[in-house]
Coordinates of C-alpha atoms in Angstrom, one line a residue:
X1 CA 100.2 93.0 77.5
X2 CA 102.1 93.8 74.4
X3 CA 105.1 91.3 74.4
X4 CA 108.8 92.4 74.6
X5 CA 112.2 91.0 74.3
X6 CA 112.9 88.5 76.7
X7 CA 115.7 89.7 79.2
X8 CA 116.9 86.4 80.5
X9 CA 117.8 84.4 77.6
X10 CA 120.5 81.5 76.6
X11 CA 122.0 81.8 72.8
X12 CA 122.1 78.4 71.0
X13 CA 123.9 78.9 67.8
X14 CA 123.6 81.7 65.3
X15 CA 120.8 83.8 65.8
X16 CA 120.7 86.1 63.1
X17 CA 118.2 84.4 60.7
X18 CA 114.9 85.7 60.4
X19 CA 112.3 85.0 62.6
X20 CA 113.6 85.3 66.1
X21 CA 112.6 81.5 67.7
X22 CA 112.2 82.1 71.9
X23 CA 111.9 78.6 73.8
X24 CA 111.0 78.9 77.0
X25 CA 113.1 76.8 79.5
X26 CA 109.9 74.2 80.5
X27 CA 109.5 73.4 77.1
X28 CA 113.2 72.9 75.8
X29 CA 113.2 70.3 79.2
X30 CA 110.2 68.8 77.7
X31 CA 111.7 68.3 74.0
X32 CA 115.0 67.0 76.0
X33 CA 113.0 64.3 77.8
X34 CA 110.9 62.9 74.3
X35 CA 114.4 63.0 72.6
X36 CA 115.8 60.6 75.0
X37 CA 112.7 58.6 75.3
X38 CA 112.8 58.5 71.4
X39 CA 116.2 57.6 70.8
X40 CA 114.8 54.0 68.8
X41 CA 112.1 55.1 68.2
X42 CA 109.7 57.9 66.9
X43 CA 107.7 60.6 69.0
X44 CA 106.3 63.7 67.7
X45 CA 104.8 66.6 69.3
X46 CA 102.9 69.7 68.7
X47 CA 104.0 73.2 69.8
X48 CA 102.1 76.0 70.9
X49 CA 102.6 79.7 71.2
X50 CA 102.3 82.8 69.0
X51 CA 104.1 84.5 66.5
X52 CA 105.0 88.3 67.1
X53 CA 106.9 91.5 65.6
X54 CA 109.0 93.4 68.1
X55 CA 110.5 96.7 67.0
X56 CA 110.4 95.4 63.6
X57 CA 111.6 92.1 64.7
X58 CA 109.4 89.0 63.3
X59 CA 109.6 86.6 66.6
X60 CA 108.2 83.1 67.3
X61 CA 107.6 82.1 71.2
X62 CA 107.0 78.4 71.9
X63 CA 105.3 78.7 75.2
X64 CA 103.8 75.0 75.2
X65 CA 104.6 71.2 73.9
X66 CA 101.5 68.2 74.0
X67 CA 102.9 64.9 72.8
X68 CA 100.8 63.0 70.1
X69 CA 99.1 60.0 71.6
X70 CA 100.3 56.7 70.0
X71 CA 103.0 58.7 68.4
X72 CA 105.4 56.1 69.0
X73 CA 106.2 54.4 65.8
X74 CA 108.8 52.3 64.4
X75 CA 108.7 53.5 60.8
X76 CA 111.1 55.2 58.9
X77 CA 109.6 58.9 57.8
X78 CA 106.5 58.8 60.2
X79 CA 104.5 62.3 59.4
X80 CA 101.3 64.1 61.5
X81 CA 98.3 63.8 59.8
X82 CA 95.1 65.4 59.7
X83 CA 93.6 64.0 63.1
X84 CA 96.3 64.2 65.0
X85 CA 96.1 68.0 64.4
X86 CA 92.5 68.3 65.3
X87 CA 92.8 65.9 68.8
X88 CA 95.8 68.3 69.6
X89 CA 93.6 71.2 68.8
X90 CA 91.1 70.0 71.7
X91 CA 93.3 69.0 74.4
X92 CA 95.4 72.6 73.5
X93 CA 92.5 73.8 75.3
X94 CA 92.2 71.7 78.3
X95 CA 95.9 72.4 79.0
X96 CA 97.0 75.8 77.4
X97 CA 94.2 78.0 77.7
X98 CA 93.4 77.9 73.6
X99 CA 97.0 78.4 72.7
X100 CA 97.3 78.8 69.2
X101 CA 99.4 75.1 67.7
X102 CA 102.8 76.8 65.5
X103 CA 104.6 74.3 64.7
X104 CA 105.8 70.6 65.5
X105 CA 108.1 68.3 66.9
X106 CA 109.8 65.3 66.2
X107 CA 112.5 62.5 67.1
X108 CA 114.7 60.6 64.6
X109 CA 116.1 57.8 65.7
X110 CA 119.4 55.5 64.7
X111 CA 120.2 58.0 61.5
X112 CA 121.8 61.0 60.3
X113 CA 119.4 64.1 61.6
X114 CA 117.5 65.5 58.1
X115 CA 114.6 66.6 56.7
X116 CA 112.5 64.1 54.6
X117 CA 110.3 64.9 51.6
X118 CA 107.6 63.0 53.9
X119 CA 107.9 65.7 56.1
X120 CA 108.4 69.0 54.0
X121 CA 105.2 67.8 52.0
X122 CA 103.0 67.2 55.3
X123 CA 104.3 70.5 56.8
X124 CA 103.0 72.2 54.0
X125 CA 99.9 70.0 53.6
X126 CA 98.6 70.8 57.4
X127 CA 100.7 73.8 58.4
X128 CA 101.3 76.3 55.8
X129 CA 101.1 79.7 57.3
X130 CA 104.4 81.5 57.3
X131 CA 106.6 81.2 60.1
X132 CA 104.8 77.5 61.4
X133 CA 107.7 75.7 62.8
X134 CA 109.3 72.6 62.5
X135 CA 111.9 71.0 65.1
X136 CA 113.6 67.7 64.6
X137 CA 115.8 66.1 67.4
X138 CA 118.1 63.3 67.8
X139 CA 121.8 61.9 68.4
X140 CA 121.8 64.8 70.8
X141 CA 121.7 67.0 68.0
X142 CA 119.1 69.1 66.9
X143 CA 117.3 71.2 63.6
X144 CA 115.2 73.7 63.7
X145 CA 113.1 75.3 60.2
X146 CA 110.5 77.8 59.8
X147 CA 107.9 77.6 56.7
X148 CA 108.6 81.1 54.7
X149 CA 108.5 81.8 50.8
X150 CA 106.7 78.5 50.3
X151 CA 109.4 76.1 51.7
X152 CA 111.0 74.5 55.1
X153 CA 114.2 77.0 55.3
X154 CA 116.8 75.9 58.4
X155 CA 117.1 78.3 60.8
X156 CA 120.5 78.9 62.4
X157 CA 120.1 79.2 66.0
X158 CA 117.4 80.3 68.9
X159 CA 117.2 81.5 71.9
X160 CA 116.1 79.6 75.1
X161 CA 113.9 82.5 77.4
X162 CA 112.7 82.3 81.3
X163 CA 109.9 83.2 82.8
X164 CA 107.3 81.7 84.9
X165 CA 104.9 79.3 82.6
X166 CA 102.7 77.1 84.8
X167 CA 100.4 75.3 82.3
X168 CA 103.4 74.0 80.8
X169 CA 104.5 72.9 84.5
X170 CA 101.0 71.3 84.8
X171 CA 101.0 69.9 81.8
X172 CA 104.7 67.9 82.9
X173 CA 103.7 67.0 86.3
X174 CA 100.6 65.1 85.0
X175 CA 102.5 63.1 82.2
X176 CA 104.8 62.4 84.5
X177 CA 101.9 60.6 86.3
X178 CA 100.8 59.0 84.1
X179 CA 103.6 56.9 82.9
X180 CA 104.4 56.7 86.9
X181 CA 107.5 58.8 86.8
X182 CA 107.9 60.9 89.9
X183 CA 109.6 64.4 89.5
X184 CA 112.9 63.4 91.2
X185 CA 113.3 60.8 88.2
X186 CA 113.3 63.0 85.3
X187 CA 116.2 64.7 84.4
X188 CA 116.0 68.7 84.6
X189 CA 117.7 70.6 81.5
X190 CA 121.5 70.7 83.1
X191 CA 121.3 74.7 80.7
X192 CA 118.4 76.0 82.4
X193 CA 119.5 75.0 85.6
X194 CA 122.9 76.3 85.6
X195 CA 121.1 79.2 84.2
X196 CA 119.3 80.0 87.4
X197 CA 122.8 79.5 89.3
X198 CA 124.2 82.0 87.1
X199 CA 121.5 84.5 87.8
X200 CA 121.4 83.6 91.7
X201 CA 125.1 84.1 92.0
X202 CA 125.0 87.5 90.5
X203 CA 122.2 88.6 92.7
X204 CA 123.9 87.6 95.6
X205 CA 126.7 89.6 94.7
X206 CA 124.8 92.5 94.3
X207 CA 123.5 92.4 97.4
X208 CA 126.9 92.0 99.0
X209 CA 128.1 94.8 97.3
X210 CA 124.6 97.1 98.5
X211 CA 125.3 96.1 102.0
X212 CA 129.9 96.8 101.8
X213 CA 128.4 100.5 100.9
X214 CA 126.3 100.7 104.0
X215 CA 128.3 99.6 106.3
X216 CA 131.1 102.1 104.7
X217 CA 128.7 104.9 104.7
X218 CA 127.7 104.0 108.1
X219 CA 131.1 103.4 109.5
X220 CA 132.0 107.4 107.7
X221 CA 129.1 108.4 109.6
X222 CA 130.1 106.9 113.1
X223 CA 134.0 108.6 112.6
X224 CA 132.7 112.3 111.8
X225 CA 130.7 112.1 115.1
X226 CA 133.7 110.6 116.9
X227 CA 135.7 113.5 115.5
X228 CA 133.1 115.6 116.9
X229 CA 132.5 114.7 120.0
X230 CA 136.3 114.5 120.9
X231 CA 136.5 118.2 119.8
X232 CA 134.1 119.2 122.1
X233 CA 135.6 117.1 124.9
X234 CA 138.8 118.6 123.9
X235 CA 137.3 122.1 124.4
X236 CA 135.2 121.4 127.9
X237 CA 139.0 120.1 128.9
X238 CA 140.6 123.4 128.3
X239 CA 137.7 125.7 129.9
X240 CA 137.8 122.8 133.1
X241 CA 141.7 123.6 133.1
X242 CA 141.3 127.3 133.1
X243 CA 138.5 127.0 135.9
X244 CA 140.9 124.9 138.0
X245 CA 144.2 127.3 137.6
X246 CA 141.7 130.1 138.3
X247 CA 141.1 128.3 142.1
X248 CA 144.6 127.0 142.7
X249 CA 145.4 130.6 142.3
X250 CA 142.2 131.6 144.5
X251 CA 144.0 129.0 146.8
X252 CA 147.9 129.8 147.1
X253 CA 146.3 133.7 147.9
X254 CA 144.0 132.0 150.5
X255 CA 147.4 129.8 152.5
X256 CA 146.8 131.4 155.8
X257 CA 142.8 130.8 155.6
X258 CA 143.9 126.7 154.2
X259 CA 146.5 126.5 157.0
X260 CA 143.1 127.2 159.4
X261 CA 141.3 124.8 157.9
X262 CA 143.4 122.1 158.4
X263 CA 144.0 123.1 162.0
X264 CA 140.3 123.0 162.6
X265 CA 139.8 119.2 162.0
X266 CA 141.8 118.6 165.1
X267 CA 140.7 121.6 167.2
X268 CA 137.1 121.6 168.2
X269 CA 137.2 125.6 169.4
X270 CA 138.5 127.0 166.1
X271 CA 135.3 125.3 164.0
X272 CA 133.2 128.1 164.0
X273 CA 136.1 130.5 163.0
X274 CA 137.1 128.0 160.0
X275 CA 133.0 127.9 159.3
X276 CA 133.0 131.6 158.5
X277 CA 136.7 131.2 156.5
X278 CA 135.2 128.5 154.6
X279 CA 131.7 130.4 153.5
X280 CA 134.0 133.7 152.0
X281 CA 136.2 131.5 150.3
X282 CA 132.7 130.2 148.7
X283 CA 131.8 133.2 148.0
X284 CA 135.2 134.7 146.7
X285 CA 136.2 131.1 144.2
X286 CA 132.4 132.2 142.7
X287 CA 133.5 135.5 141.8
X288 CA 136.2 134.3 140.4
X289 CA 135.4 131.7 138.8
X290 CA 132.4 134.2 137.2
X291 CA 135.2 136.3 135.7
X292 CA 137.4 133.7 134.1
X293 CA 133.7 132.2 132.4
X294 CA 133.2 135.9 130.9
X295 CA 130.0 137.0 133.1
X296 CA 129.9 140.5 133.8
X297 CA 130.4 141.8 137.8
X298 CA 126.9 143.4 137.7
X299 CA 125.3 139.8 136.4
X300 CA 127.0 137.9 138.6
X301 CA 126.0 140.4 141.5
X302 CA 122.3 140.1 140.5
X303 CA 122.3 136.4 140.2
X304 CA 123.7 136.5 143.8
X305 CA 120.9 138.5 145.3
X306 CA 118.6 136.1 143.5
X307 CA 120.2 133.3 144.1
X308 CA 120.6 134.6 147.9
X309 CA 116.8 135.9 148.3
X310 CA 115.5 132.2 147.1
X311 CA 117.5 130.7 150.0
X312 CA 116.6 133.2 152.5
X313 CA 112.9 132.3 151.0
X314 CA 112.7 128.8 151.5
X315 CA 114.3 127.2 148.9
X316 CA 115.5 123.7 148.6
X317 CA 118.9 124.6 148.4
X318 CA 121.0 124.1 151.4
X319 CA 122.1 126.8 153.6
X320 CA 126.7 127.2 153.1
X321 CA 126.8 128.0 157.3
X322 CA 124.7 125.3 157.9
X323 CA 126.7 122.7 155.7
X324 CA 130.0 124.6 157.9
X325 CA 128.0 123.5 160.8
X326 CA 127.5 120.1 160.0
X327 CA 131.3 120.0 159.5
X328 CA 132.1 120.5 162.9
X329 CA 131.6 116.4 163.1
X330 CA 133.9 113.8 162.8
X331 CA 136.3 113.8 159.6
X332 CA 134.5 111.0 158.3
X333 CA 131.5 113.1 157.2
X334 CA 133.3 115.5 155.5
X335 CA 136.0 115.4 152.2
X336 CA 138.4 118.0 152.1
X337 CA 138.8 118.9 148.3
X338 CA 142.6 118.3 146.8
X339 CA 144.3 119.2 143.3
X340 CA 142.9 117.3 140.2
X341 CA 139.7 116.2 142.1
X342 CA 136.1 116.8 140.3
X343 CA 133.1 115.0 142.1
X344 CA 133.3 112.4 139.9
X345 CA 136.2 111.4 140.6
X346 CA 135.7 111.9 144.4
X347 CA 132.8 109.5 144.5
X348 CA 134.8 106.7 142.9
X349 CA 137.2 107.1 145.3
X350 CA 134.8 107.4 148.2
X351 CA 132.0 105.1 147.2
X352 CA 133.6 103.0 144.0
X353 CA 130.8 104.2 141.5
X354 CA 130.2 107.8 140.1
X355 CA 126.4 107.5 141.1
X356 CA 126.5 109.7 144.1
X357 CA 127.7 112.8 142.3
X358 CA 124.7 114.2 142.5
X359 CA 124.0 113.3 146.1
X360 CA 127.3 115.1 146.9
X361 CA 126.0 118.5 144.8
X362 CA 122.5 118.5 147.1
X363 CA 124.2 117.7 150.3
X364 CA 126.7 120.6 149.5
X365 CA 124.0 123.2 147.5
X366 CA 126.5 123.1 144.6
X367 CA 124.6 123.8 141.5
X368 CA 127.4 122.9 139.1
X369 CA 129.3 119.6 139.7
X370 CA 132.3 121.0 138.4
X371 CA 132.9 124.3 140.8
X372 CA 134.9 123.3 143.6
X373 CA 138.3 124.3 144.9
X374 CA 141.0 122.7 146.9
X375 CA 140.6 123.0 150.4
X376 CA 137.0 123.1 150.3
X377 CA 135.3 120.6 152.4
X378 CA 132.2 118.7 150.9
X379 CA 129.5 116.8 153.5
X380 CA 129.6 113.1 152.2
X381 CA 126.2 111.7 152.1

């Protein structure tokens, strides 16, 4: 996979020198730990990675770090040498998967941070391709020089990159066990880890902001069909008004047939007479109501054939004279519509609960809940 720009990176100091220099976050941690370990004395290292061009761009990426063994010295202007180079060669392989060696690495204790002629003449000496690196550490300071028209020139500043890079994880984990230093004692790189808090934070608030706009989208949602549905109650409430003025008037033209009525429930011989009042007032609130609905006379007379031939025939509907009949009882099986009722509102006040609404319609044969006039008496169940 060709390699690209790094997106997560940290700036240290001025980048604009040519070649780009990428550290990857393991690694700086790793040169962090030798400089304080070598802070009176000498360690060296040798770094590994590859050298690149990028849209034109020449850029070095130092991917890995292995510490010379018995690098530790006490003199003044210790240099690599030619073994050293080789055994890192070998163990390159065991740890970093033949990683090419670009440079190296060393600590300079208890003086002002330089370069040495020592170390400008073994750089060229073992490392002289263009662009091998050359990073010196110490007093919490640091230098970094790449090797181009024949010399060790400074380089102004790097980048620190992050990505995942588990040989150089491996590679720290078994040092650290080695010299009997468990994870939790060594220091992580304070930069890379507020880094990661950085980046963390800025996800999280992304998220947040991805789930404000659905629950605003879905709370827009939840208000248009609000909107809706109280339009259409609105509307179901003005046909339901026009419906009930319809039988009020139906019922002030009816007063002599309601006066009956009412006598009936305490005069046993008038029941049958108030029976046949009853079933033309049925059939007299349907034609009316029909007409303020906008069905035609001749539909409404065909549906009332049909409807009258499927009773005659057996249907499950109940017969209207035999519900008249079965008023003749005590008041207590019967209700005797008023103004404002609907059969909801009946069985709550009957039973407590709307649940018998429809027990009321088949007891009565009402096909639609919402037909009834005042004065009309409905069986209870």
């Amino acid at each position: 996979m060709e390699r690209q720009f790094p997106k997560n990176v940290k700036q240290i100091g001025n980048v604009s020198d040519s070649p780009r220099i990428y550290v990857e976050d393991y690694v700086e941690t790793f040169l962090n730990q030798l400089e304080e370990q070598g802070r009176e004395v000498t360690i060296t290292a040798f770094l590994l990675g590859e050298k690149v061009q990028i849209e034109g761009e020449e850029c070095i990426f130092v991917t890995g770090a292995l510490q010379v063994k018995d690098s530790i010295l006490e003199e003044i202007d210790p240099v690599i040498t030619k073994e050293e180079l080789e055994t890192a060669k070998v163990e390159s392989r065991e740890y970093f998967h033949e990683m090419d060696i670009i440079g190296w690495f060393q600590t300079v204790p208890d003086r002002p941070l330089a370069l040495s002629r020592e170390m400008a003449k073994a750089h060229e000496k073992l490392m002289p391709e263009k662009n091998s690196l050359l990073i010196l550490k110490g007093q919490e300071e640091e230098l970094y020089f790449a090797y181009k028209f024949k010399e060790l020139m400074e380089i102004g500043g790097h980048y620190i990159f992050y990505e995942k890079n588990p040989d150089m994880q491996s590679y720290m984990i078994r040092e650290r066990r080695q010299i009997g230093v468990t994870p939790s004692e060594v220091v992580e790189d304070r930069a890379a880890k507020d880094f990661r808090s950085t980046i963390k934070g800025r996800m999280e608030v992304r998220e947040q902001r991805r789930e404000s706009r659905y629950v605003y989208l879905t709370s827009v949602l939840l208000v248009v069909i609000v909107l809706a549905i109280g339009i259409s109650t609105m509307n179901n409430y003005d046909k339901m008004n026009s419906v009930q003025n319809s039988i009020e008037t139906l019922s002030s033209n009816m007063g002599a047939n309601g006066s009956s009525g009412k006598n009936a429930q305490n005069n046993q011989d008038t029941q049958e007479t108030q029976s046949q009042d009853a079933q033309n007032s049925d059939e007299q609130s349907d034609q009316q109501i029909a007409e303020q609905t906008g069905q035609g006379d001749q539909g409404e007379n065909a549906g009332g054939t049909d409807e009258a031939s499927q009773e005659t025939n057996g249907g499950t509907t109940p017969d209207p004279s035999t519900i008249q009949e079965e008023l003749q009882g005590s008041s207590e099986d019967y209700y005797v519509v008023q103004k404002g009722d609907t059969l909801d509102l009946i069985s709550k006040k009957l039973y407590g609960t709307t649940s018998e609404t429809d027990a009321i319609c088949r007891m009565n044969g009402l096909k639609d809940g919402n037909l009834i006039f005042i004065g009309q008496k409905l069986l209870l169940p």
